[in-house]
PDB file of C-alpha atoms in Angstrom:
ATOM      1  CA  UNK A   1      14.483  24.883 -31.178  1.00 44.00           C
ATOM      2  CA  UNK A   2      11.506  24.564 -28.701  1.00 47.00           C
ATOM      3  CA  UNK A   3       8.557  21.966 -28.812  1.00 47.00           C
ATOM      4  CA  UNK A   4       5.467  23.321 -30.058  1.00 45.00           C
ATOM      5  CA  UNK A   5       2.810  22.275 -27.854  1.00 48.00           C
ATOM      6  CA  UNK A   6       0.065  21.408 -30.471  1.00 48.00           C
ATOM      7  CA  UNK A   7      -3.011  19.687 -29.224  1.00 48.00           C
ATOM      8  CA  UNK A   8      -1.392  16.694 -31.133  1.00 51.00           C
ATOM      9  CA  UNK A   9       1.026  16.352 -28.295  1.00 54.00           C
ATOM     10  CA  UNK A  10      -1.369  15.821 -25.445  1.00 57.00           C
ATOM     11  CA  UNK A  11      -4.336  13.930 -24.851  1.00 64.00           C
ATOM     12  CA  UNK A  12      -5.709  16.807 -22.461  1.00 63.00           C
ATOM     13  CA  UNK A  13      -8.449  18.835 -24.083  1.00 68.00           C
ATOM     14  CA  UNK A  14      -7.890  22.520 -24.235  1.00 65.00           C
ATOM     15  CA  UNK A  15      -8.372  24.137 -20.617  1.00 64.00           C
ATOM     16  CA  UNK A  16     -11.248  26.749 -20.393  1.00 69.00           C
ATOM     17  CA  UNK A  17     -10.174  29.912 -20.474  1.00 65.00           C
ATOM     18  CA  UNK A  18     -10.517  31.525 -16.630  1.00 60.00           C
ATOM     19  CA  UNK A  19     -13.526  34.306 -16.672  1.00 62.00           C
ATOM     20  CA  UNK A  20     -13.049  38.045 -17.601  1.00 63.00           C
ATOM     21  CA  UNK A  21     -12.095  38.891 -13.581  1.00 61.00           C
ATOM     22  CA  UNK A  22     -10.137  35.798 -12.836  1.00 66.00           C
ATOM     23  CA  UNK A  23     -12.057  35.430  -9.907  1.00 67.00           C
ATOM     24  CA  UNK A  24     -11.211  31.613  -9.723  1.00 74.00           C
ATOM     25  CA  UNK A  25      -7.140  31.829 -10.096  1.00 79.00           C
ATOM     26  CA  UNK A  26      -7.107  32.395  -6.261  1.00 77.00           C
ATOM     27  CA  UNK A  27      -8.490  29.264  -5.356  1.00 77.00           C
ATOM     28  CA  UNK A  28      -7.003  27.587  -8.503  1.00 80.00           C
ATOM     29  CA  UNK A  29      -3.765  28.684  -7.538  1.00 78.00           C
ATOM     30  CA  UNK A  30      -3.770  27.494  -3.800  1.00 78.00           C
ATOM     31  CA  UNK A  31      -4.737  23.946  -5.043  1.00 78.00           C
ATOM     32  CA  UNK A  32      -1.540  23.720  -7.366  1.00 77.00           C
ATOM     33  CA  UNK A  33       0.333  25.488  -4.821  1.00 75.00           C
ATOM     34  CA  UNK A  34      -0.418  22.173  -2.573  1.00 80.00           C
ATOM     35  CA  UNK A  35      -0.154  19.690  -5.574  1.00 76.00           C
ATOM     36  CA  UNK A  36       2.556  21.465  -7.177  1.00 76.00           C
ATOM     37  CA  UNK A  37       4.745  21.712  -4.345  1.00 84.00           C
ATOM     38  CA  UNK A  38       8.038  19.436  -4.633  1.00 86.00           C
ATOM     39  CA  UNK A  39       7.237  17.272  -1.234  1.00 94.00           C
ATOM     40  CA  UNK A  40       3.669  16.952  -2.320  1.00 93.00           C
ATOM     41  CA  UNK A  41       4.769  15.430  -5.650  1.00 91.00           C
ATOM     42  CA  UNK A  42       7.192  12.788  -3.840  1.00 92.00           C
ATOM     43  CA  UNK A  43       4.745  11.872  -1.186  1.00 95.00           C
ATOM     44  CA  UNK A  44       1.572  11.258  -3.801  1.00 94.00           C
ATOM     45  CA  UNK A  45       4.105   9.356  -5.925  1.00 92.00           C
ATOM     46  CA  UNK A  46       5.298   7.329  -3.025  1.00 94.00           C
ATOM     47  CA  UNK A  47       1.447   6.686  -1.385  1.00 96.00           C
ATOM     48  CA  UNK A  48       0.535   5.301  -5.514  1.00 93.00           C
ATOM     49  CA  UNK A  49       1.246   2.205  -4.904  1.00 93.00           C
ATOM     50  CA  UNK A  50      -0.283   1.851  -1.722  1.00 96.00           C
ATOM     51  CA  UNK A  51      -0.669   2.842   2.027  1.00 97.00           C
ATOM     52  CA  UNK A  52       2.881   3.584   4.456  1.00 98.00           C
ATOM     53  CA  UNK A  53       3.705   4.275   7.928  1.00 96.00           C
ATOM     54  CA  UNK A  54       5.141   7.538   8.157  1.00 96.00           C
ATOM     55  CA  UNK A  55       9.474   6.231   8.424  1.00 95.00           C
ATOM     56  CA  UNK A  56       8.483   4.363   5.800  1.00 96.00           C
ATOM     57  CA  UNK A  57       7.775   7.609   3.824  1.00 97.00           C
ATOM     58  CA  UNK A  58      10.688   9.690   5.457  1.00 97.00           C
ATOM     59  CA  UNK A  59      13.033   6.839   4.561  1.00 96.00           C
ATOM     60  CA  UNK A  60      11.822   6.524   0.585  1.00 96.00           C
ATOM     61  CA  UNK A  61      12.154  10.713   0.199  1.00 95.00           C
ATOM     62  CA  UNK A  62      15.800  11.515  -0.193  1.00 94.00           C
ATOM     63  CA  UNK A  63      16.321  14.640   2.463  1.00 95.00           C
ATOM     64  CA  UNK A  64      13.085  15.211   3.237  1.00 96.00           C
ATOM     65  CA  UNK A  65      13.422  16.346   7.092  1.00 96.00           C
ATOM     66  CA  UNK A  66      10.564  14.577   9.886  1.00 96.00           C
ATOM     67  CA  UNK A  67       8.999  18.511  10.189  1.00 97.00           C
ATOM     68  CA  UNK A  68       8.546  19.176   6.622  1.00 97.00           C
ATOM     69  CA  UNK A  69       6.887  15.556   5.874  1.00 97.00           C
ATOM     70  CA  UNK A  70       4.853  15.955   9.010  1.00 97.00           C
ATOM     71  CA  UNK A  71       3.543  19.418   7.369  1.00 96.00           C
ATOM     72  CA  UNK A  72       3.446  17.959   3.856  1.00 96.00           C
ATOM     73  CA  UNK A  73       0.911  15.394   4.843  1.00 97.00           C
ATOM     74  CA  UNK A  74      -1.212  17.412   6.868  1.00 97.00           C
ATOM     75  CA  UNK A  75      -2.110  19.637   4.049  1.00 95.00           C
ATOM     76  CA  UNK A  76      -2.447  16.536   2.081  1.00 96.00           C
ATOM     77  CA  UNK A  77      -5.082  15.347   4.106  1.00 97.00           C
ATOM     78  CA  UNK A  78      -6.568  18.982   4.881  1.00 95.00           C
ATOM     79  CA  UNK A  79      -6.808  19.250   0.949  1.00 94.00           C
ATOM     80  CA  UNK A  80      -8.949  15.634   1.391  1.00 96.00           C
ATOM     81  CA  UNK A  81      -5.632  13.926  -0.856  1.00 96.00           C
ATOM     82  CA  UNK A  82      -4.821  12.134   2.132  1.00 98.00           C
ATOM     83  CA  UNK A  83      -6.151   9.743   4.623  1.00 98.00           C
ATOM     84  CA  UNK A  84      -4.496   9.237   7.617  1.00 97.00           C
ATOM     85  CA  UNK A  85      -5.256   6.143   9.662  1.00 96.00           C
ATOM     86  CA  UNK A  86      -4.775   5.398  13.289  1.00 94.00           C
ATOM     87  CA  UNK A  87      -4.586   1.851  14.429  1.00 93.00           C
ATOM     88  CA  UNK A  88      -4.848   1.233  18.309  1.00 91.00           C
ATOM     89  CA  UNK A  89      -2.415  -1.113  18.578  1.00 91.00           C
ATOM     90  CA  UNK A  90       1.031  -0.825  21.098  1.00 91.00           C
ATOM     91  CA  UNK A  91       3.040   1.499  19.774  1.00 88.00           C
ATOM     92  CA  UNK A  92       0.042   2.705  17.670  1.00 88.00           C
ATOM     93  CA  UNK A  93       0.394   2.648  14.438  1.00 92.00           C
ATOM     94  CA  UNK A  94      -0.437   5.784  11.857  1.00 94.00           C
ATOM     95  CA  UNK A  95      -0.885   4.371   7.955  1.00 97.00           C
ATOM     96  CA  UNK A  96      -1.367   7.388   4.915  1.00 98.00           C
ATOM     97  CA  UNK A  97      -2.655   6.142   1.894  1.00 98.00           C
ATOM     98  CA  UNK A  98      -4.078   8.577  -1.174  1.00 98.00           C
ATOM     99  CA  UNK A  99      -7.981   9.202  -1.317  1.00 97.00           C
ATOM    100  CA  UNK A 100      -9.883   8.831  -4.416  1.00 97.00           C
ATOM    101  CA  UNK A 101      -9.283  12.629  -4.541  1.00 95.00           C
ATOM    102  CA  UNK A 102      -5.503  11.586  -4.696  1.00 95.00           C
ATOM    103  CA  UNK A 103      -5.308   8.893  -6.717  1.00 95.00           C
ATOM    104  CA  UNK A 104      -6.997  10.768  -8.992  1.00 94.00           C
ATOM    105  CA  UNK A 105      -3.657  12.695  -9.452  1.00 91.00           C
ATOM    106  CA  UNK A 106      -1.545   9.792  -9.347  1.00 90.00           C
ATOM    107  CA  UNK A 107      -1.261   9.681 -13.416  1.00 91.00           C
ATOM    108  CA  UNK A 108      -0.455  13.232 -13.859  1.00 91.00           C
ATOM    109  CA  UNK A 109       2.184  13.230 -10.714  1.00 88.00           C
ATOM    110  CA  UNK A 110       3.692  10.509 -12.206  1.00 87.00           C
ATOM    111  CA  UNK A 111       3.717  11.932 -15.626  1.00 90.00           C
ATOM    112  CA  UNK A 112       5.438  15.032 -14.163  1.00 87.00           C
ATOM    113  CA  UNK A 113       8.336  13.104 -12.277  1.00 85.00           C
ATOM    114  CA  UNK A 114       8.919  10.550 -14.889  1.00 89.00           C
ATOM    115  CA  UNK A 115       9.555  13.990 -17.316  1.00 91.00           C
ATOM    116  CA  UNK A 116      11.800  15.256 -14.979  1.00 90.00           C
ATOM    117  CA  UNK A 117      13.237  12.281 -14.838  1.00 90.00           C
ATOM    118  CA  UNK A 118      13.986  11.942 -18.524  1.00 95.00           C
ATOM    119  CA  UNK A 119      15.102  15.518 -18.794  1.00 95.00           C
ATOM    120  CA  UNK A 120      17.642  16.305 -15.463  1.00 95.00           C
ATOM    121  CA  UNK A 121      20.753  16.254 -18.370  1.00 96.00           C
ATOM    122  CA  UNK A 122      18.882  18.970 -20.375  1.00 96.00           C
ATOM    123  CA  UNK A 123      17.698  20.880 -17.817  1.00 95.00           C
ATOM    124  CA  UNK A 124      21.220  20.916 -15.817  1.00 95.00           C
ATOM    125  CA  UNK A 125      23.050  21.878 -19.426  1.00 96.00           C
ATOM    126  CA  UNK A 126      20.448  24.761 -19.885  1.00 96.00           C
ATOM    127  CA  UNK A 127      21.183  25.654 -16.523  1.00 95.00           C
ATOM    128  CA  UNK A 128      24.789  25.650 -16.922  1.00 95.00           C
ATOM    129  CA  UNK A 129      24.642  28.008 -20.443  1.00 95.00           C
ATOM    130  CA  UNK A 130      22.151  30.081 -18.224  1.00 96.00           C
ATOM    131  CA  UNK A 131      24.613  30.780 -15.748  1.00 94.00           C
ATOM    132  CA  UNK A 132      28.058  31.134 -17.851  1.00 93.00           C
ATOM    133  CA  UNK A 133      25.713  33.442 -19.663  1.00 92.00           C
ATOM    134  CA  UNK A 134      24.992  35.697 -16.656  1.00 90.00           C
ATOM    135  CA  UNK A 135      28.318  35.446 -14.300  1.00 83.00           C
ATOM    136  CA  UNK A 136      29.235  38.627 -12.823  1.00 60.00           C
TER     137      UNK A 136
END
């Protein structure tokens, strides 16, 4: 059936469990809002193996539109993930690269998309039962 998730199966150690009032899920949860976010993911992946211009990143993120990269890297480099570099040359040139913040997250971004990689045929079959399950 399901994987267990056994502490055999990860080289994590066990996360602390949150305090009796959960007063730090807020602030936990608007940093994996940010790093958990689909566009975030891409761009950290993309940035891992170096700095790019900002076509550069629009042109390796399949349908990512200019508005919602412009937005995803601003709150990458609000969250301090991000740098973003102006160069004053003519036309100027803007570079992004990851901080040590962000790089930081590179192995666990990467360890996320290469498992959704290797699972898109289970995932779409599961969704398929899902839905012939459920039709109205």
């Amino acid at each position: 059936m399901g994987t267990s998730l056994r502490p055999a199966h990860t080289d994590l150690p066990a996360p602390q469990m949150p305090d009796r009032d959960h007063a730090d899920c807020r602030g936990v949860a608007s940093i994996l809002a940010r790093v958990g976010d689909k566009w975030s993911v891409f761009v950290i992946m993309m940035l891992s193996d170096g700095p790019k211009r900002f076509n550069e990143l629009k042109r390796m993120i399949n349908g990512i539109s200019q508005r919602m990269l412009t937005l995803t890297l601003r709150g990458l480099e609000r969250d301090g993930l991000v740098t973003r570099t102006i160069f004053p040359t003519i036309p100027p040139r803007v570079d992004y690269e990851l901080t040590d913040l962000g790089r930081g997250l590179q192995q666990p971004v990467m360890a996320l998309g290469l498992w959704a990689k290797e699972h898109q045929a289970q995932i779409a079959a599961a969704r398929t039962r899902f839905d012939e399950r459920n039709d109205t």
